[in-house]
PDB file of C-alpha atoms in Angstrom:
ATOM      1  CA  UNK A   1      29.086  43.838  17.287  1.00 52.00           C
ATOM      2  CA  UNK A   2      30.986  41.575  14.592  1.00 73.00           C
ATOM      3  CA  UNK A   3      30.292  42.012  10.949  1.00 83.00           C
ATOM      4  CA  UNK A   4      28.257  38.682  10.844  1.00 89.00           C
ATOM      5  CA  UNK A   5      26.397  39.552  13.476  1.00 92.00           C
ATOM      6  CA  UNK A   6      25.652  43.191  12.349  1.00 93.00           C
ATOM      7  CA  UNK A   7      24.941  41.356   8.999  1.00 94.00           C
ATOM      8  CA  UNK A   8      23.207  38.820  10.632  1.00 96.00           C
ATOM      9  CA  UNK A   9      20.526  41.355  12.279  1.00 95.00           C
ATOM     10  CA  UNK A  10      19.835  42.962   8.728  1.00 96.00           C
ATOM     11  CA  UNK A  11      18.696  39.446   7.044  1.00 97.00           C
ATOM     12  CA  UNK A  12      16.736  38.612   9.718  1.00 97.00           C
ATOM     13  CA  UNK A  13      14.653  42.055   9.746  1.00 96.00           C
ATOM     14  CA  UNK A  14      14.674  42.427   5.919  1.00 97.00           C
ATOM     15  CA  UNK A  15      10.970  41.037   5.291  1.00 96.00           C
ATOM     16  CA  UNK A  16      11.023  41.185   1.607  1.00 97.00           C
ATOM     17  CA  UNK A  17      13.698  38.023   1.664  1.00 97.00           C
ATOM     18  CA  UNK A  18      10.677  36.070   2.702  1.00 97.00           C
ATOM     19  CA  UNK A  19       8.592  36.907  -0.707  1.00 97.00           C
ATOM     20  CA  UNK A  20       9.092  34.374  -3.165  1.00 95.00           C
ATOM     21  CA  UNK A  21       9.700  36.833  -5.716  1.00 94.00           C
ATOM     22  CA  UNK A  22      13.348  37.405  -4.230  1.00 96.00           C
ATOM     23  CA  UNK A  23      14.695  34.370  -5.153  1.00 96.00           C
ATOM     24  CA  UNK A  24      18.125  35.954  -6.119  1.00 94.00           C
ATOM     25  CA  UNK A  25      18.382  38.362  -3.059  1.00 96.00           C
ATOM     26  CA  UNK A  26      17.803  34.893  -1.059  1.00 97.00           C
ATOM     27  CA  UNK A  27      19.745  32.634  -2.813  1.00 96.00           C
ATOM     28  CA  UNK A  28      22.738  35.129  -1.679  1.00 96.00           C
ATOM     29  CA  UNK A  29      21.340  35.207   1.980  1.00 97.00           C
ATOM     30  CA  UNK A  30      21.528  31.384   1.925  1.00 97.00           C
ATOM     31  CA  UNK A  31      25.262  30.986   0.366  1.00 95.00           C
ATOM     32  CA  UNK A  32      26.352  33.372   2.948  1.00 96.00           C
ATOM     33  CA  UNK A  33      24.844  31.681   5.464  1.00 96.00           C
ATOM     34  CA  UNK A  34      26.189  28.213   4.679  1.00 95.00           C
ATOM     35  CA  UNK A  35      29.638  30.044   4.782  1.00 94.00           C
ATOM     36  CA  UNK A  36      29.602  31.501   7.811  1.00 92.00           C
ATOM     37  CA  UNK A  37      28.029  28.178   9.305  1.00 92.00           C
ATOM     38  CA  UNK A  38      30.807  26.013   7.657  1.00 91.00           C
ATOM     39  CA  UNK A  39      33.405  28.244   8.673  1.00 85.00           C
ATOM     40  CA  UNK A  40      31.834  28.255  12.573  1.00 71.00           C
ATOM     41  CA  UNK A  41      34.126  26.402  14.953  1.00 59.00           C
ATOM     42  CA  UNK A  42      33.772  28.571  18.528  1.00 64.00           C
ATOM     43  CA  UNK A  43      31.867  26.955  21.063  1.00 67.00           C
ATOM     44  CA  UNK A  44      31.637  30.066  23.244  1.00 81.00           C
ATOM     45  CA  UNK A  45      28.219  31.012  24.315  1.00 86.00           C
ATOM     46  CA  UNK A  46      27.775  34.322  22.044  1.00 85.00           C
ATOM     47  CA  UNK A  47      29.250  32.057  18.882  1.00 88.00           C
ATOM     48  CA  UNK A  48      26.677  29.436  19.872  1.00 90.00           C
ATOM     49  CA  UNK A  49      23.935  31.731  20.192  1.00 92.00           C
ATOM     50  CA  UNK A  50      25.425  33.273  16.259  1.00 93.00           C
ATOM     51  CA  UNK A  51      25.239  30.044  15.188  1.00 92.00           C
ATOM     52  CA  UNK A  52      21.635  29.071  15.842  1.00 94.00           C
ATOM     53  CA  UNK A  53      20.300  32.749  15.107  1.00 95.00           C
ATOM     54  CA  UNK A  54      21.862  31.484  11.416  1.00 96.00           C
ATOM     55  CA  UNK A  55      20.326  27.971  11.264  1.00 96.00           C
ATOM     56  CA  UNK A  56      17.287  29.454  12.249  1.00 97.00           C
ATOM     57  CA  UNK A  57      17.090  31.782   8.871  1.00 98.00           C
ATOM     58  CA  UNK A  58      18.896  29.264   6.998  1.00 98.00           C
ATOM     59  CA  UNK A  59      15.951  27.364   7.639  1.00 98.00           C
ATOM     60  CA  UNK A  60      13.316  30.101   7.040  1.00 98.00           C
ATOM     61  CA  UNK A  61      14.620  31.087   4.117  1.00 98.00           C
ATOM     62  CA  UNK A  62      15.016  27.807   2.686  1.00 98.00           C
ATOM     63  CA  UNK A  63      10.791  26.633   3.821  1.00 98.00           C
ATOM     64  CA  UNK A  64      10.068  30.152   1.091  1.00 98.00           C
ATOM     65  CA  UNK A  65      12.045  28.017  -1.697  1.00 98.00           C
ATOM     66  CA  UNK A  66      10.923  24.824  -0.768  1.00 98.00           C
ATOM     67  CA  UNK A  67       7.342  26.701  -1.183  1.00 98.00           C
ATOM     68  CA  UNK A  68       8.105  28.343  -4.371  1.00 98.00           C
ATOM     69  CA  UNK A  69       9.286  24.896  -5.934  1.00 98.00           C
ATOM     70  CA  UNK A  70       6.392  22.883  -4.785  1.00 98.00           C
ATOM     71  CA  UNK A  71       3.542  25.651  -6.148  1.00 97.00           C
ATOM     72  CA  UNK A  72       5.729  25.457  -9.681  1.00 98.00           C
ATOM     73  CA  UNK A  73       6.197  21.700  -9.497  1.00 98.00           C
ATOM     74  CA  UNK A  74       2.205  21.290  -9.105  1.00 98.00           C
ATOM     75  CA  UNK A  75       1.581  24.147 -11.774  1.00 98.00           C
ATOM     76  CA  UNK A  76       3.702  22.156 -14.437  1.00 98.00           C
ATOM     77  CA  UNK A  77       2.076  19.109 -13.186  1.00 98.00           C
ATOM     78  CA  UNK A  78      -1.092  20.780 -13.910  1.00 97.00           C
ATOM     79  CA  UNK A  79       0.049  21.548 -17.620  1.00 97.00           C
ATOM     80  CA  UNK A  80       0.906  25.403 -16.424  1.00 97.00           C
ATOM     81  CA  UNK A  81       4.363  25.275 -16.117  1.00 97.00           C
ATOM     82  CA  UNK A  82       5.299  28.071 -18.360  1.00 96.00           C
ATOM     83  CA  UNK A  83       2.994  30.370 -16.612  1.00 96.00           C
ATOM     84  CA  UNK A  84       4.474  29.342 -13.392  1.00 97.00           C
ATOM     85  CA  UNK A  85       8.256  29.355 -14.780  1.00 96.00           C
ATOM     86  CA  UNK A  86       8.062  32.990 -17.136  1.00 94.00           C
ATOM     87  CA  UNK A  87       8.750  35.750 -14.555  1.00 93.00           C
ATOM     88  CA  UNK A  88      12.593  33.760 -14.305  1.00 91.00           C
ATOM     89  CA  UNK A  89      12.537  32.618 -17.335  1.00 92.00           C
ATOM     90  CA  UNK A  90      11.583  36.324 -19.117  1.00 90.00           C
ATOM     91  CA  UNK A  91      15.043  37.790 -16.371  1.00 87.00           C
ATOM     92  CA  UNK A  92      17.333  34.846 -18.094  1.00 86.00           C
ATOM     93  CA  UNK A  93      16.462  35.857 -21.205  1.00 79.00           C
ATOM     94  CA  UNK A  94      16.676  39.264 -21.547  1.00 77.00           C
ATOM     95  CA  UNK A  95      19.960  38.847 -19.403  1.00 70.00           C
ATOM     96  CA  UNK A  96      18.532  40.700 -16.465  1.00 60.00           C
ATOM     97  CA  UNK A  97      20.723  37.926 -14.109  1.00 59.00           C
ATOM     98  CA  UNK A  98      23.782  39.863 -14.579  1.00 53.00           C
ATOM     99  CA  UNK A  99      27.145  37.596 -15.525  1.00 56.00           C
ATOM    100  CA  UNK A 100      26.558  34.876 -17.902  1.00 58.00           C
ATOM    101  CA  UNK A 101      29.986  33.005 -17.628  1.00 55.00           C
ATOM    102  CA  UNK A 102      28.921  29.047 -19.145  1.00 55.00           C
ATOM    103  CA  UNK A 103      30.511  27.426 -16.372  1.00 65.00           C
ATOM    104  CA  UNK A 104      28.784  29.574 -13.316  1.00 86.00           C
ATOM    105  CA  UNK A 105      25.216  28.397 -11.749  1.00 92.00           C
ATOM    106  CA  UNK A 106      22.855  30.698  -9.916  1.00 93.00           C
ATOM    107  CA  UNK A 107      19.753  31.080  -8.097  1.00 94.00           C
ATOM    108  CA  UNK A 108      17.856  29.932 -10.890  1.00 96.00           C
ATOM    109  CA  UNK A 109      19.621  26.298 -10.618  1.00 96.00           C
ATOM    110  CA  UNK A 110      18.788  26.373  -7.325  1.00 95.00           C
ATOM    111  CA  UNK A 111      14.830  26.680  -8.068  1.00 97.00           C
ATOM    112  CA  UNK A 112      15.085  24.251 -11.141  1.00 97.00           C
ATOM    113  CA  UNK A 113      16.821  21.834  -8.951  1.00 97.00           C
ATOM    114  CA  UNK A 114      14.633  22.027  -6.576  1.00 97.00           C
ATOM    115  CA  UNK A 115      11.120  22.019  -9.377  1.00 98.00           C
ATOM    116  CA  UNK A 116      12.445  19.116 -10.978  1.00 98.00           C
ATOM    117  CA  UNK A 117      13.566  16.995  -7.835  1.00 97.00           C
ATOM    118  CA  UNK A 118      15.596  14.333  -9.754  1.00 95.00           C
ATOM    119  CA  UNK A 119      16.690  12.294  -7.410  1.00 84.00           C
ATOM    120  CA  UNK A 120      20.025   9.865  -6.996  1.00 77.00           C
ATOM    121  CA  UNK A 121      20.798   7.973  -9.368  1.00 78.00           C
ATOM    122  CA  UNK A 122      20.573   3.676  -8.277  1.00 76.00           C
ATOM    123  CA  UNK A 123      22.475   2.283 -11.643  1.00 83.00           C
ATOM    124  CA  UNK A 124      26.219   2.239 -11.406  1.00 90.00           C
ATOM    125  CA  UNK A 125      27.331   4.295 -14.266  1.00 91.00           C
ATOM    126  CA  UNK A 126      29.008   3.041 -17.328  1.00 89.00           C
ATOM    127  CA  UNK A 127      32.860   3.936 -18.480  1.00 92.00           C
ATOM    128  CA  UNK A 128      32.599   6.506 -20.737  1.00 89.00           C
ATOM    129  CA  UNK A 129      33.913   6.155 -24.644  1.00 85.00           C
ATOM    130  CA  UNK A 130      36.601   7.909 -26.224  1.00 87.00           C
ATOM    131  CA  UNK A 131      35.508  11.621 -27.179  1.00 89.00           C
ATOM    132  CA  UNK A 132      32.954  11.510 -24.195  1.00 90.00           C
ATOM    133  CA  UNK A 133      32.624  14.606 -21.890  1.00 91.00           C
ATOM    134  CA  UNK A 134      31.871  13.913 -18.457  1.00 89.00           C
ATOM    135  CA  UNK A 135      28.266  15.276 -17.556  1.00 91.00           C
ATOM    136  CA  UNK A 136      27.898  18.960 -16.760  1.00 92.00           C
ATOM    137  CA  UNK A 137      24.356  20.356 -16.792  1.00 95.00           C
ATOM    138  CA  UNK A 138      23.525  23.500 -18.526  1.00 96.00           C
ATOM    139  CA  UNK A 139      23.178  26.668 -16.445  1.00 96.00           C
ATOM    140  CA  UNK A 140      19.164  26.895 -16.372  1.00 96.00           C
ATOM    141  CA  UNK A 141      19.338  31.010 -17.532  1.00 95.00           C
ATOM    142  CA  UNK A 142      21.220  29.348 -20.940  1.00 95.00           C
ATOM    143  CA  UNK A 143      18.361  27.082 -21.036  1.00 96.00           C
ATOM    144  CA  UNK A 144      16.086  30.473 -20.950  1.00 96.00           C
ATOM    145  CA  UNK A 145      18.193  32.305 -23.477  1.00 94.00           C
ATOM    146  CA  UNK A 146      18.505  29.512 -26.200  1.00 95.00           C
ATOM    147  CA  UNK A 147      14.729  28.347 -25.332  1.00 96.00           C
ATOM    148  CA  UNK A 148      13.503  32.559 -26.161  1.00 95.00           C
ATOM    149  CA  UNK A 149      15.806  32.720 -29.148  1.00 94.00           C
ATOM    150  CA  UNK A 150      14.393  29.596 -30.653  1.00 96.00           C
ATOM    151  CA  UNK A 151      11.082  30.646 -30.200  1.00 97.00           C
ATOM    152  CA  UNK A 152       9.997  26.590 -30.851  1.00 98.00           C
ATOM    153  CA  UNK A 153       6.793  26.062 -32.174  1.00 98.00           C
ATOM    154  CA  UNK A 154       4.048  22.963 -31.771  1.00 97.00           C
ATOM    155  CA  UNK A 155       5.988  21.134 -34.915  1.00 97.00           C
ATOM    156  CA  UNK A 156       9.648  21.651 -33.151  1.00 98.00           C
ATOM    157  CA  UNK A 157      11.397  19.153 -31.932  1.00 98.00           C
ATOM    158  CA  UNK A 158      14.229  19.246 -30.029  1.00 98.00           C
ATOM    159  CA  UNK A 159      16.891  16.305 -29.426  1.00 98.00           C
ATOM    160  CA  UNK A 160      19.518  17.020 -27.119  1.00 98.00           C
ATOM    161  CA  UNK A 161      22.394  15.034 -27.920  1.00 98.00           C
ATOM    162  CA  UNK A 162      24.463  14.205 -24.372  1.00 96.00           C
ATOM    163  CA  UNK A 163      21.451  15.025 -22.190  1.00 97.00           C
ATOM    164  CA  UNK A 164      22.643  13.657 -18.790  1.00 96.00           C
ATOM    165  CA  UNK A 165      19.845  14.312 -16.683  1.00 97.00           C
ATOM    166  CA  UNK A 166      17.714  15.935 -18.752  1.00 98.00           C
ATOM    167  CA  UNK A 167      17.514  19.365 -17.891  1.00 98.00           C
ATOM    168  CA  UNK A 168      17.001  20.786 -21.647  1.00 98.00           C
ATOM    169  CA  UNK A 169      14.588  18.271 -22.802  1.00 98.00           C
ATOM    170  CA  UNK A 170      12.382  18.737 -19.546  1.00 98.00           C
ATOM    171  CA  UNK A 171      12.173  22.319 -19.771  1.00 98.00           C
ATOM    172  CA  UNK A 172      11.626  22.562 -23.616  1.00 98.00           C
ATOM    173  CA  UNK A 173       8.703  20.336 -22.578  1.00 98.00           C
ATOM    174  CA  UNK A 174       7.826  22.613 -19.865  1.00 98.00           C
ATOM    175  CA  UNK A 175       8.228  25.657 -21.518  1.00 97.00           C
ATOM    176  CA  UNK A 176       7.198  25.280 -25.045  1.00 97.00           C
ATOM    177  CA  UNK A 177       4.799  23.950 -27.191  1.00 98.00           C
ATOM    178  CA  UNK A 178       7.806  21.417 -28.486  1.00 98.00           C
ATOM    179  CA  UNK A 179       8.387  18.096 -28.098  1.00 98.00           C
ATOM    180  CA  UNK A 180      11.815  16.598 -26.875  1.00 98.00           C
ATOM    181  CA  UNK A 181      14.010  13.957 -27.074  1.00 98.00           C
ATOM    182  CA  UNK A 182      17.149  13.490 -24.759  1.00 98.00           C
ATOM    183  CA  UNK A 183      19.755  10.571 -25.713  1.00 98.00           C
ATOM    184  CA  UNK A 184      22.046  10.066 -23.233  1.00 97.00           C
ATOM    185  CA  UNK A 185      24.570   7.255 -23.133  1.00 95.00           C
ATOM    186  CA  UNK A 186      23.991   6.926 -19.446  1.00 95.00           C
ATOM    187  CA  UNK A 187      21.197   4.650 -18.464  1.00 95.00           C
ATOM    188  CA  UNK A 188      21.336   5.647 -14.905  1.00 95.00           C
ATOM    189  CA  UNK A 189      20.959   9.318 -16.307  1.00 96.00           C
ATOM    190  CA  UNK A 190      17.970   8.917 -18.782  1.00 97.00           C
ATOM    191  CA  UNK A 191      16.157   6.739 -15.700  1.00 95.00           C
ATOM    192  CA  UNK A 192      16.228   9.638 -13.618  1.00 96.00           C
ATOM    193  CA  UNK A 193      15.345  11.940 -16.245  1.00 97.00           C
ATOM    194  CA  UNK A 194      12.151   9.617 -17.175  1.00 97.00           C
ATOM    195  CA  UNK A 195      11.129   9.564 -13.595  1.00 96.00           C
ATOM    196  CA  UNK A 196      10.968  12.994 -13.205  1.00 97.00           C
ATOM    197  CA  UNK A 197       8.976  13.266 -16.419  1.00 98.00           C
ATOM    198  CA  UNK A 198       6.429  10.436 -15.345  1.00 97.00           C
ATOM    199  CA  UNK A 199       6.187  12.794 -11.768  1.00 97.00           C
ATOM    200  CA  UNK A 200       5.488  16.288 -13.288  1.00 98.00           C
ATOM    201  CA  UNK A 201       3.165  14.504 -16.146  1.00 98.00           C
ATOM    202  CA  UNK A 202       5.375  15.880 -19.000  1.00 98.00           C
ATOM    203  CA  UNK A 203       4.019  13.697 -22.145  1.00 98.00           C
ATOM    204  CA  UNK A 204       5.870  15.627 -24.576  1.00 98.00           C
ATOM    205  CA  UNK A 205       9.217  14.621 -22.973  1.00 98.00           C
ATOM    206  CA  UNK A 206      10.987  11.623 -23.841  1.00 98.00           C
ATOM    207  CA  UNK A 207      14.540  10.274 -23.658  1.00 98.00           C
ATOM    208  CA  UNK A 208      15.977   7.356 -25.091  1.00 98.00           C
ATOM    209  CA  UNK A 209      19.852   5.434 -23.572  1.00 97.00           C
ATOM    210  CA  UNK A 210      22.296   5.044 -26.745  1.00 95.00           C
ATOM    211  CA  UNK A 211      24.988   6.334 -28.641  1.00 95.00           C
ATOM    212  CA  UNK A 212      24.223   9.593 -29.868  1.00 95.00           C
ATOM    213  CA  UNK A 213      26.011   8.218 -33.490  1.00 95.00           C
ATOM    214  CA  UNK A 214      23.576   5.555 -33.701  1.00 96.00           C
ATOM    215  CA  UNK A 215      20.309   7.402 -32.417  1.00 97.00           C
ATOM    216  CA  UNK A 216      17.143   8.067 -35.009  1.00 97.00           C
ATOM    217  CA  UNK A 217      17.469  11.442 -35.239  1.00 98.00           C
ATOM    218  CA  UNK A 218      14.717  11.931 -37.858  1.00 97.00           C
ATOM    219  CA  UNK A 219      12.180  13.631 -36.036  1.00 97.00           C
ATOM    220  CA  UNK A 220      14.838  16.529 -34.851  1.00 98.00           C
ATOM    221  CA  UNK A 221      14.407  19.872 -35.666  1.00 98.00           C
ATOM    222  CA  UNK A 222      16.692  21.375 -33.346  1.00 98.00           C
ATOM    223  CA  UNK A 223      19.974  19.720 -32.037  1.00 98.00           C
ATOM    224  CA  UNK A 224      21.576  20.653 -28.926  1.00 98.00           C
ATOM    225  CA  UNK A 225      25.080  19.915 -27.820  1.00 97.00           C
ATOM    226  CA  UNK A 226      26.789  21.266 -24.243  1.00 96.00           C
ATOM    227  CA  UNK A 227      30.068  20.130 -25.950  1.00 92.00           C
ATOM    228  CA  UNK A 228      29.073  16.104 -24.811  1.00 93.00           C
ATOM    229  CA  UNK A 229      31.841  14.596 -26.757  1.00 92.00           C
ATOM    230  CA  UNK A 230      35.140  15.576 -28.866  1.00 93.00           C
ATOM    231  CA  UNK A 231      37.692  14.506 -31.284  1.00 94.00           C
ATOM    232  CA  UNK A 232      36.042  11.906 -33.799  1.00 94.00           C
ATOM    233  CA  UNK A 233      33.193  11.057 -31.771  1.00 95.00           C
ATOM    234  CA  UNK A 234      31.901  14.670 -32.362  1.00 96.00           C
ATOM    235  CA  UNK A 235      32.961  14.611 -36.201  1.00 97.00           C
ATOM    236  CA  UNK A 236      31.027  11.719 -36.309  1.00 97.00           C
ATOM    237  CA  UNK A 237      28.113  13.030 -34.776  1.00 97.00           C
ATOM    238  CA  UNK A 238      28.448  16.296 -36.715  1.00 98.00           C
ATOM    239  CA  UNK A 239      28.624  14.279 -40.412  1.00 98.00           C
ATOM    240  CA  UNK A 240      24.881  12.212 -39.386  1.00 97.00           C
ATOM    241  CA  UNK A 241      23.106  16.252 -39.001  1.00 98.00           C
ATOM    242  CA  UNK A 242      24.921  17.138 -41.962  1.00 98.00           C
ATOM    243  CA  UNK A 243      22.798  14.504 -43.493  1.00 97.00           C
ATOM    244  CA  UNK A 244      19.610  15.224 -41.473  1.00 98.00           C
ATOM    245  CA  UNK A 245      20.380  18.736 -43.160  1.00 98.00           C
ATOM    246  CA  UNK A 246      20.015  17.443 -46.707  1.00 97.00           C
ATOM    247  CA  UNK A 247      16.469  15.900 -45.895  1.00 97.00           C
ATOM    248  CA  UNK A 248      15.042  18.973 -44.457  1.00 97.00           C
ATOM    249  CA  UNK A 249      16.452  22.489 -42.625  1.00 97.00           C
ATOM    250  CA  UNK A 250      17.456  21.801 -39.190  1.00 98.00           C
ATOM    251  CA  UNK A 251      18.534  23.795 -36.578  1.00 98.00           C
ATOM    252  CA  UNK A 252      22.186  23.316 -34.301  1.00 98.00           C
ATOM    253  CA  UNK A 253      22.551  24.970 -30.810  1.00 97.00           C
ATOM    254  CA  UNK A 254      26.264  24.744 -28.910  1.00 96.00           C
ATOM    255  CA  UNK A 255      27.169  25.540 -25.820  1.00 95.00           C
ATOM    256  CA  UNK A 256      30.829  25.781 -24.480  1.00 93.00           C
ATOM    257  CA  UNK A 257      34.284  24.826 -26.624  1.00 93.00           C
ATOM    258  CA  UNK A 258      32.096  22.353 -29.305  1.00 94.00           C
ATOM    259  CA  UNK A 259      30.811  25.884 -30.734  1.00 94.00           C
ATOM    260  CA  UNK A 260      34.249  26.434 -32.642  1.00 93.00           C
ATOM    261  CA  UNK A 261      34.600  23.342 -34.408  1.00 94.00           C
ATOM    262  CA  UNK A 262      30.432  23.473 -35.129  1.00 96.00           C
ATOM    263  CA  UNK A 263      31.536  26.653 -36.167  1.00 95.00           C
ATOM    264  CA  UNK A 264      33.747  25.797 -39.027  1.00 95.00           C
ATOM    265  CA  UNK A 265      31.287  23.274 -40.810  1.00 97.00           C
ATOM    266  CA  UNK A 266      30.534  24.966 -44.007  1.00 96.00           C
ATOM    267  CA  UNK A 267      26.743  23.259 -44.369  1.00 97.00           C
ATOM    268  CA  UNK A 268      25.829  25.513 -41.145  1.00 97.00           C
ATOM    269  CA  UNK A 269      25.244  29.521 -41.475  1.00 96.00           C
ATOM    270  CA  UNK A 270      26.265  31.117 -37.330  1.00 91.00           C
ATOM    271  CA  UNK A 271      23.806  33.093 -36.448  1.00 79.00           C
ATOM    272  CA  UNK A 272      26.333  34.038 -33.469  1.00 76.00           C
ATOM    273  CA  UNK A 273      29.058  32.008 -32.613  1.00 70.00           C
ATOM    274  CA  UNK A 274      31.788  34.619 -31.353  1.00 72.00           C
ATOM    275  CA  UNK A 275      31.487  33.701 -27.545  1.00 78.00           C
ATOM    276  CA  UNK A 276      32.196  29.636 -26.144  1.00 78.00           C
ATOM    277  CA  UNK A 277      30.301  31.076 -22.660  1.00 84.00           C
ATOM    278  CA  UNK A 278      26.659  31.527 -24.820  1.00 89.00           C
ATOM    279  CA  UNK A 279      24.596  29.337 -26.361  1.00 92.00           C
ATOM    280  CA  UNK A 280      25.178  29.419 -30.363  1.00 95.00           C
ATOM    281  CA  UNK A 281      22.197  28.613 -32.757  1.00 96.00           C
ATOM    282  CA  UNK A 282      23.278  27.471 -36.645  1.00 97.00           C
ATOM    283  CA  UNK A 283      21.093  27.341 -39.289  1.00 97.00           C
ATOM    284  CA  UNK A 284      21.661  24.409 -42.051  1.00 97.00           C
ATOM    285  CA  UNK A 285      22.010  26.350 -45.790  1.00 94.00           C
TER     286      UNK A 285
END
């Protein structure tokens, strides 16, 4: 017997892969499988036969997810999304997911890609300013992390400054009692990212297409930045919270190589900002 077939045998007899629960231990089934299928190139009979046995649980494996997503997707729809969300969400935080490199995704991507279904986007999208980051999304178990640490409250809210497609503000809205604001300078982004709030019924959701130096910011609490922007498009940004911080105590979360120059602005107090692959949360003094 090969190795992928002896392999092969074990992930088709191991029933707990088909619980929902082991959506890590399947994720890992699945990327293995896509491997070995991309890699597939023998047309001899016993390859053939190898290569529909994986389809076959490719395909199995993948119906459990699709499952999973669609019972969360109509629980958040519902207004129980945080219910439906905290067994993964509870792992991500307490760092139960193992390595937390930023610019690694998981298994929990995977089921948040598949919950919030945002589809293609139609718009062409526009050239991108000086200082502008092209669009990353943050690793969902970040999301977790910052979201526990934050702990936001019915009063909160959260404007995430370079939101692409809306993955923070959607599950702050899903989440937590907050409300959330996404400005992203993408309109082909924030269309998406109202669609799929219109589809899961998320009212305290909202996002708004503009330059984050010229956005009302007055009803933030929180700011989030995935390092959107650099050079003096971020000082910019940067000197319009220092003066949300003089009207009332704000909050700053970083993520990625913005963290060190957030870092040195003396009108913020670190709470931890000694690792670029973390989120970072800053108090204003």
């Amino acid at each position: 017997m090969t190795a992928p077939s002896v392999r092969l045998d074990f992930l088709e007899h191991d029933a707990s892969l088909r619980e929902p629960a082991r959506l890590r231990e399947r994720s890992d089934a699945l990327d293995w499988l896509d491997t070995c299928l991309a890699l597939g190139v023998s047309t001899s009979p016993d390859e053939t036969r190898l290569r529909q046995r994986m389809e076959a649980l490719a395909a199995e494996l993948q119906a459990v997810d699709d499952a999973l997503c669609a019972r969360i997707r109509q629980a958040i729809q519902l207004g129980d999304g945080a219910l439906a969300l905290r067994p993964w969400a509870a792992a991500a935080a307490s760092g139960a997911n193992g390595d937390d490199s930023s610019d690694r995704y998981d298994h929990l991507d995977n089921l948040i890609s598949g919950v919030l279904a945002i589809g293609e986007t139609a718009e062409p999208l526009l050239p991108l300013d000086e200082g502008m980051v092209f669009y990353q999304p943050t690793p969902a178990r970040h999301i977790f992390h910052m979201l526990a640490r934050l702990a936001l409250g019915e009063g909160d809210v959260l404007i995430d400054l370079g939101s692409g497609l809306g993955h923070v503000p959607l599950l702050v809205a899903i989440a937590t009692p907050a409300r959330s604001i996404g400005v992203e300078w993408q309109g082909a982004y924030v269309a998406a990212a109202r669609q799929c709030a219109r589809e899961l019924a998320l009212v305290r959701a909202h996002f708004e297409q503009g330059d984050a130096r010229l956005a009302d910011l007055s009803a933030g609490t929180v700011f989030y930045l995935y390092t959107p922007f650099g050079g003096d498009l971020l000082r910019a940004v940067l000197d319009r919270l220092q003066l949300e911080a003089r009207r009332r105590p704000i909050r700053v979360c970083t993520l990625g190589p913005c963290t060190q120059s957030v870092a040195r602005e003396s009108w913020l107090r670190a709470l931890d900002a000694s690792r670029l692959d973390r989120p970072a949360i800053f108090h204003s003094r």
